[in-house]
Short mmCIF file of C-alpha atoms and ligand atoms in Angstrom, two decimals:
data_model
loop_
_atom_site.label_atom_id
_atom_site.label_comp_id
_atom_site.label_asym_id
_atom_site.label_seq_id
_atom_site.Cartn_x
_atom_site.Cartn_y
_atom_site.Cartn_z
CA MET A 534 150.69 -48.33 42.85
CA ASP A 535 154.12 -48.30 44.70
CA ALA A 536 152.65 -46.06 47.76
CA THR A 537 151.37 -48.23 49.34
CA PHE A 538 154.75 -51.27 48.36
CA ASN A 539 156.81 -48.98 49.26
CA THR A 540 160.27 -49.59 46.75
CA ALA A 541 162.55 -46.77 47.66
CA ALA A 542 161.93 -48.89 51.13
CA SER A 543 164.50 -51.06 49.86
CA VAL A 544 167.76 -49.18 50.86
CA ILE A 545 170.86 -50.42 50.16
CA HIS A 546 173.31 -50.42 53.75
CA PRO A 547 176.94 -52.10 54.62
CA LEU A 548 175.86 -55.52 56.87
CA GLN A 549 178.46 -55.17 59.25
CA ALA A 550 178.43 -58.43 61.39
CA SER A 551 180.92 -60.62 62.82
CA CYS A 552 179.10 -63.56 61.35
CA MET A 553 179.64 -63.57 58.03
CA GLY A 554 183.47 -63.26 57.60
CA THR A 555 185.11 -60.00 56.63
CA ALA A 556 187.19 -61.21 53.87
CA ASN A 557 184.65 -58.00 50.92
CA SER A 558 182.70 -55.37 50.77
CA LEU A 559 179.65 -56.61 51.98
CA TRP A 560 176.09 -54.69 51.07
CA ILE A 561 172.87 -55.58 51.37
CA LYS A 562 169.74 -54.57 50.15
CA ARG A 563 166.54 -54.59 51.68
CA ASP A 564 163.48 -56.35 49.64
CA ASP A 565 163.13 -57.35 53.01
CA LEU A 566 161.30 -53.25 53.62
CA ILE A 567 158.94 -52.64 51.60
CA HIS A 568 156.42 -54.53 53.35
CA PRO A 569 155.76 -56.86 56.65
CA ILE A 570 154.02 -58.85 54.64
CA VAL A 571 154.59 -58.55 51.42
CA SER A 572 157.19 -58.66 51.26
CA GLY A 573 160.94 -59.13 49.16
CA ASN A 574 160.84 -60.57 45.42
CA LYS A 575 157.12 -61.99 46.90
CA TRP A 576 156.04 -58.00 45.42
CA ARG A 577 158.16 -57.28 43.01
CA LYS A 578 156.84 -60.41 41.64
CA LEU A 579 153.32 -59.66 42.01
CA LYS A 580 153.54 -56.07 40.90
CA TYR A 581 152.54 -56.94 36.93
CA ASN A 582 150.39 -59.01 38.41
CA ILE A 583 148.65 -56.96 39.72
CA LEU A 584 148.71 -54.61 36.98
CA LEU A 585 147.55 -57.04 34.96
CA ALA A 586 144.28 -58.29 36.33
CA GLN A 587 143.68 -54.54 35.94
CA SER A 588 143.78 -53.96 33.34
CA GLN A 589 141.82 -57.01 32.01
CA GLY A 590 139.43 -55.78 33.90
CA LYS A 591 139.93 -59.37 36.47
CA THR A 592 138.28 -59.62 39.56
CA ARG A 593 139.99 -62.48 41.37
CA LEU A 594 143.40 -63.30 42.04
CA LEU A 595 144.10 -67.16 41.45
CA THR A 596 147.66 -69.07 43.02
CA PHE A 597 149.10 -72.40 43.50
CA GLY A 598 150.88 -72.99 47.31
CA GLY A 599 152.23 -74.92 49.81
CA ALA A 600 150.39 -74.94 53.82
CA TYR A 601 153.68 -72.50 54.15
CA SER A 602 154.05 -70.44 50.82
CA ASN A 603 155.08 -66.66 50.94
CA HIS A 604 153.44 -66.37 48.08
CA LEU A 605 150.20 -67.55 49.14
CA LEU A 606 150.50 -64.72 51.94
CA ALA A 607 150.69 -62.48 49.58
CA THR A 608 148.60 -63.24 47.07
CA ALA A 609 146.42 -63.19 49.58
CA CYS A 610 147.92 -59.39 51.22
CA ALA A 611 147.97 -57.73 47.84
CA GLY A 612 144.52 -58.77 46.78
CA ALA A 613 143.35 -57.45 49.54
CA THR A 614 145.07 -53.79 48.84
CA PHE A 615 144.12 -53.60 45.16
CA HIS A 616 140.38 -54.80 46.28
CA LEU A 617 141.37 -58.27 44.22
CA ARG A 618 139.92 -61.14 45.44
CA THR A 619 141.64 -63.78 46.26
CA LEU A 620 141.67 -68.24 46.01
CA ALA A 621 144.49 -70.51 45.99
CA PHE A 622 144.91 -73.83 46.07
CA VAL A 623 146.88 -75.19 48.86
CA ARG A 624 148.41 -78.24 48.40
CA GLY A 625 148.35 -80.89 51.00
CA HIS A 626 146.26 -82.53 54.09
CA GLU A 627 148.22 -82.04 57.16
CA ASP A 628 148.78 -78.77 59.63
CA PHE A 629 146.22 -76.67 58.34
CA SER A 630 146.09 -74.62 61.47
CA ASN A 631 148.80 -72.72 60.28
CA HIS A 632 150.19 -69.03 61.23
CA TYR A 633 150.96 -68.28 57.59
CA LEU A 634 147.24 -70.06 56.20
CA ARG A 635 145.32 -68.26 58.97
CA THR A 636 146.94 -65.06 57.42
CA ALA A 637 145.94 -65.06 54.64
CA ALA A 638 142.76 -66.06 55.71
CA LEU A 639 142.77 -62.79 57.76
CA PHE A 640 143.27 -61.17 54.38
CA GLY A 641 140.30 -62.85 52.66
CA MET A 642 141.68 -65.74 51.14
CA LYS A 643 140.09 -68.47 49.96
CA LEU A 644 141.78 -71.43 50.70
CA ILE A 645 140.51 -75.01 48.76
CA LYS A 646 142.67 -78.00 49.86
CA VAL A 647 143.65 -79.93 47.99
CA SER A 648 146.04 -83.50 47.68
CA ARG A 649 149.15 -83.84 46.67
CA GLU A 650 147.77 -86.01 44.03
CA ASP A 651 145.54 -83.45 42.31
CA TYR A 652 147.99 -80.40 43.58
CA ARG A 653 150.00 -82.18 40.40
CA ASP A 654 147.08 -81.63 37.21
CA LYS A 655 147.12 -77.93 37.74
CA GLU A 656 144.83 -77.61 34.70
CA GLY A 657 142.27 -80.12 36.27
CA LEU A 658 142.16 -78.66 39.08
CA LEU A 659 140.95 -75.60 36.88
CA GLN A 660 139.21 -76.80 35.24
CA ARG A 661 137.41 -79.10 38.23
CA HIS A 662 136.72 -75.87 40.58
CA PHE A 663 136.74 -72.49 38.04
CA PRO A 664 135.50 -74.14 34.27
CA GLU A 665 134.22 -70.15 33.33
CA MET A 666 137.33 -68.95 34.85
CA GLU A 667 135.21 -65.47 34.55
CA ASN A 668 137.33 -62.10 36.19
CA LEU A 669 140.59 -64.59 36.87
CA LEU A 670 143.61 -64.18 36.77
CA VAL A 671 145.72 -66.93 37.18
CA ILE A 672 148.87 -66.88 39.24
CA PRO A 673 151.04 -69.60 39.08
CA GLU A 674 152.64 -71.58 41.86
CA GLY A 675 155.54 -69.44 43.22
CA GLY A 676 154.06 -66.50 41.38
CA GLU A 677 156.75 -67.49 38.67
CA SER A 678 155.26 -66.33 34.95
CA PRO A 679 156.78 -62.29 32.54
CA GLU A 680 155.51 -60.06 34.25
CA ALA A 681 157.58 -61.82 37.96
CA GLU A 682 160.77 -61.89 35.70
CA THR A 683 159.76 -57.90 35.19
CA GLY A 684 159.15 -56.96 38.79
CA ILE A 685 162.24 -58.44 39.45
CA ALA A 686 164.02 -57.24 37.09
CA GLU A 687 163.81 -53.35 38.45
CA ILE A 688 165.71 -54.11 41.24
CA ILE A 689 169.23 -53.40 38.64
CA ALA A 690 167.92 -49.97 38.24
CA GLU A 691 168.35 -49.71 41.86
CA ILE A 692 171.31 -50.99 41.98
CA PRO A 693 175.21 -49.40 42.21
CA GLU A 694 176.72 -50.15 38.76
CA ASP A 695 180.47 -50.93 40.69
CA ILE A 696 178.88 -54.58 43.29
CA ASP A 697 180.89 -56.70 41.46
CA LEU A 698 178.35 -60.01 43.17
CA ILE A 699 174.70 -59.94 43.70
CA VAL A 700 173.95 -63.50 46.19
CA HIS A 701 170.21 -64.51 46.67
CA ALA A 702 168.73 -67.12 48.13
CA SER A 703 166.73 -68.66 45.05
CA ALA A 704 163.95 -72.08 44.44
CA THR A 705 162.35 -71.40 41.19
CA ALA A 706 164.97 -69.70 39.50
CA THR A 707 162.48 -66.67 38.94
CA THR A 708 163.55 -64.21 41.05
CA ALA A 709 167.90 -65.06 38.98
CA THR A 710 166.54 -64.75 35.58
CA GLY A 711 164.50 -61.60 36.09
CA LEU A 712 168.08 -60.24 37.44
CA CYS A 713 170.23 -61.81 34.93
CA ARG A 714 166.97 -59.75 32.58
CA GLY A 715 167.59 -56.51 33.97
CA ILE A 716 171.53 -56.70 34.55
CA ALA A 717 171.14 -57.97 30.10
CA GLU A 718 168.85 -55.10 29.79
CA MET A 719 170.53 -52.40 30.94
CA HIS A 720 174.12 -53.20 30.14
CA ARG A 721 175.85 -54.19 33.65
CA LYS A 722 178.44 -56.09 34.24
CA HIS A 723 177.68 -57.58 37.69
CA LYS A 724 177.47 -60.74 38.38
CA VAL A 725 173.97 -63.02 40.18
CA LEU A 726 175.11 -66.59 42.42
CA SER A 727 171.67 -67.98 42.90
CA ILE A 728 172.37 -70.67 45.92
CA ALA A 729 169.64 -73.41 45.61
CA VAL A 730 167.83 -72.95 48.96
CA LEU A 731 166.46 -76.88 47.39
CA LYS A 732 167.68 -79.47 45.19
CA ASN A 733 166.54 -78.99 42.36
CA ALA A 734 169.97 -76.90 41.24
CA ALA A 735 169.79 -78.14 37.54
CA GLU A 736 166.14 -77.55 37.28
CA GLN A 737 167.39 -73.68 37.02
CA ARG A 738 170.42 -74.45 35.64
CA THR A 739 169.01 -74.98 33.06
CA LYS A 740 166.28 -72.48 32.94
CA LEU A 741 168.98 -69.51 32.74
CA GLU A 742 170.50 -71.88 30.35
CA ASP A 743 167.49 -71.41 28.13
CA LYS A 744 167.55 -67.72 28.27
CA GLY A 745 170.50 -66.79 27.22
CA PHE A 746 172.15 -66.87 31.28
CA ALA A 747 174.56 -69.44 32.17
CA ALA A 748 176.93 -66.91 31.33
CA ILE A 749 175.31 -63.91 34.26
CA ALA A 750 174.06 -65.97 37.51
CA ASP A 751 176.05 -68.37 38.45
CA ILE A 752 173.55 -71.82 40.55
CA MET A 753 174.75 -72.25 43.42
CA GLU A 754 174.04 -76.27 45.05
CA GLY A 755 175.51 -78.01 47.49
CA TYR A 756 174.22 -75.85 50.96
CA GLU A 757 170.47 -77.22 50.34
CA LEU A 758 171.09 -79.51 53.66
CA GLY A 759 169.24 -81.78 52.84
CA GLY A 760 166.03 -80.01 50.59
CA TYR A 761 163.98 -77.00 51.15
CA ALA A 762 162.83 -75.87 54.88
CA LYS A 763 165.66 -78.77 56.04
CA THR A 764 168.32 -77.14 58.93
CA ASN A 765 171.15 -78.25 61.25
CA GLU A 766 172.11 -76.61 64.42
CA GLU A 767 174.70 -74.49 62.43
CA LEU A 768 172.60 -73.07 60.52
CA MET A 769 170.36 -72.55 63.76
CA GLN A 770 172.62 -71.30 65.68
CA PHE A 771 174.24 -68.96 62.46
CA CYS A 772 170.34 -67.28 62.00
CA ARG A 773 170.13 -66.50 65.57
CA SER A 774 173.57 -64.56 65.73
CA PHE A 775 172.70 -62.61 62.41
CA ILE A 776 169.79 -61.80 63.59
CA ARG A 777 171.08 -60.86 67.47
CA GLU A 778 174.06 -59.04 65.83
CA THR A 779 172.13 -56.63 62.41
CA GLY A 780 168.51 -56.45 64.31
CA ILE A 781 167.88 -58.15 60.33
CA LEU A 782 164.90 -60.90 60.43
CA ILE A 783 166.17 -63.76 58.53
CA ASP A 784 164.30 -66.81 58.11
CA PRO A 785 166.68 -70.61 57.67
CA VAL A 786 164.41 -71.42 54.71
CA TYR A 787 165.47 -69.08 52.52
CA THR A 788 167.30 -66.03 53.48
CA GLY A 789 170.31 -67.88 56.22
CA LYS A 790 170.53 -70.35 53.94
CA ALA A 791 171.69 -68.12 51.59
CA LEU A 792 173.23 -65.94 53.92
CA PHE A 793 175.04 -68.98 55.32
CA THR A 794 176.28 -70.10 52.11
CA LEU A 795 177.45 -66.97 51.45
CA LYS A 796 179.60 -67.17 54.89
CA GLU A 797 180.68 -69.95 53.94
CA MET A 798 182.23 -68.74 50.96
CA ILE A 799 183.38 -66.11 52.45
CA THR A 800 185.31 -67.88 54.82
CA ARG A 801 186.73 -70.64 51.90
CA LYS A 802 187.94 -67.76 50.03
CA VAL A 803 185.16 -69.73 47.15
CA ILE A 804 184.58 -65.48 45.89
CA PRO A 805 188.03 -63.96 45.88
CA PRO A 806 187.93 -60.93 48.46
CA ASP A 807 188.17 -58.43 46.26
CA GLN A 808 184.97 -58.79 45.01
CA LYS A 809 182.16 -56.38 45.48
CA ILE A 810 179.30 -58.46 47.25
CA LEU A 811 175.24 -56.99 47.64
CA PHE A 812 172.79 -59.34 49.30
CA LEU A 813 169.67 -59.27 48.44
CA HIS A 814 166.90 -60.01 51.20
CA THR A 815 163.70 -62.30 49.63
CA GLY A 816 161.97 -61.11 52.54
CA GLY A 817 160.53 -64.53 53.86
CA SER A 818 160.89 -63.19 57.73
CA MET A 819 157.39 -64.75 58.42
CA GLY A 820 159.73 -68.07 57.98
CA ILE A 821 161.16 -67.26 61.70
CA PHE A 822 157.42 -67.18 63.50
CA SER A 823 157.37 -69.82 64.35
CA GLU A 824 157.56 -73.15 67.02
CA LYS A 825 160.63 -74.92 65.28
CA PHE A 826 162.92 -71.63 65.21
CA LEU A 827 161.49 -69.84 67.93
CA GLY A 828 161.11 -72.70 70.53
CA GLN A 829 164.93 -73.52 70.26
CA THR A 830 165.27 -70.11 70.47
CA THR A 831 166.14 -69.11 74.88
CA ASN A 832 168.19 -66.46 77.05
CA HIS A 833 167.89 -67.65 80.35
CA HIS A 834 171.22 -67.55 82.40
C1 PLP B 1551 160.26 -67.48 47.62
C2 PLP B 1551 161.06 -66.59 48.03
C3 PLP B 1551 162.83 -67.65 47.00
C4 PLP B 1551 162.73 -67.88 46.43
O1 PLP B 1551 162.71 -66.76 45.00
P1 PLP B 1551 162.96 -67.66 43.03
O2 PLP B 1551 162.04 -66.93 42.30
O3 PLP B 1551 161.50 -68.72 43.39
O4 PLP B 1551 164.56 -68.29 43.07
C5 PLP B 1551 163.35 -66.61 47.84
N1 PLP B 1551 163.54 -65.63 49.62
C6 PLP B 1551 162.13 -64.78 49.73
C7 PLP B 1551 162.85 -65.22 51.11
C8 PLP B 1551 160.89 -66.15 48.80
O5 PLP B 1551 159.61 -65.84 49.64
#
């Protein structure tokens, strides 16, 4: 199964960029290179869900997401790859012609538009649309599931033991808890710094505490810039500088916001300079290809 989604492509290399500040030994793990569409943590999260579907003889995957969900897109492409039909409930009615949903549809995903109100009641949606549930594996929003954690935990075996701190963009804390599980299972000493990209740090922290991982991972809050997908000129400028200096695509919603926060913490010495840091690139590079981001990027002289 890894022939298509090659986790060996997720190399680790030094991260040299003056826009990051230079105090620490800084490395990056390139989960964004696993696949151009099913990238980063979305492949890690889907892997065991797909194996589950196959072992149970399911022929369809059903999931949920917003109009700019990396998870929807990843599910659409992975479904096509493994010959599983894909369906998704998409939240809200505005902007259904964006490049995310068009690409998901290209992979054959059936998109079912539902109002924000209906979207909240996922059980109700399932019962109304799929009373039989036959041949259907339901994957929760964002891929959040025990199978997802199992897939994420595998990352730890690919990380050198002498890394002190693993840093990543965090939204549902599934990646965070999966990393912690891997660390606990492998008796590693790494700590995890999960940077909240939306204003739900308390909720994320509760998930870590409930699973007994509060001593391994920390949720960083205060750098959300107002909330999910909210940006400012400084963040946008940082993303552009980073991309130009490294050739690595980052997006302002997830990895760019997390790297920007990491840069701030390094510069302010919130992270001690002797810490060996590994940034986990969780993918999501499709987020750059939007008018909002590219529209402001010009190179005319
Ligand atoms: C979904 C996503 C995240 C957030 O992962 P969680 O496990 O929900 O915390 C981070 N980065 C990228 C690029 C994502 O697409």
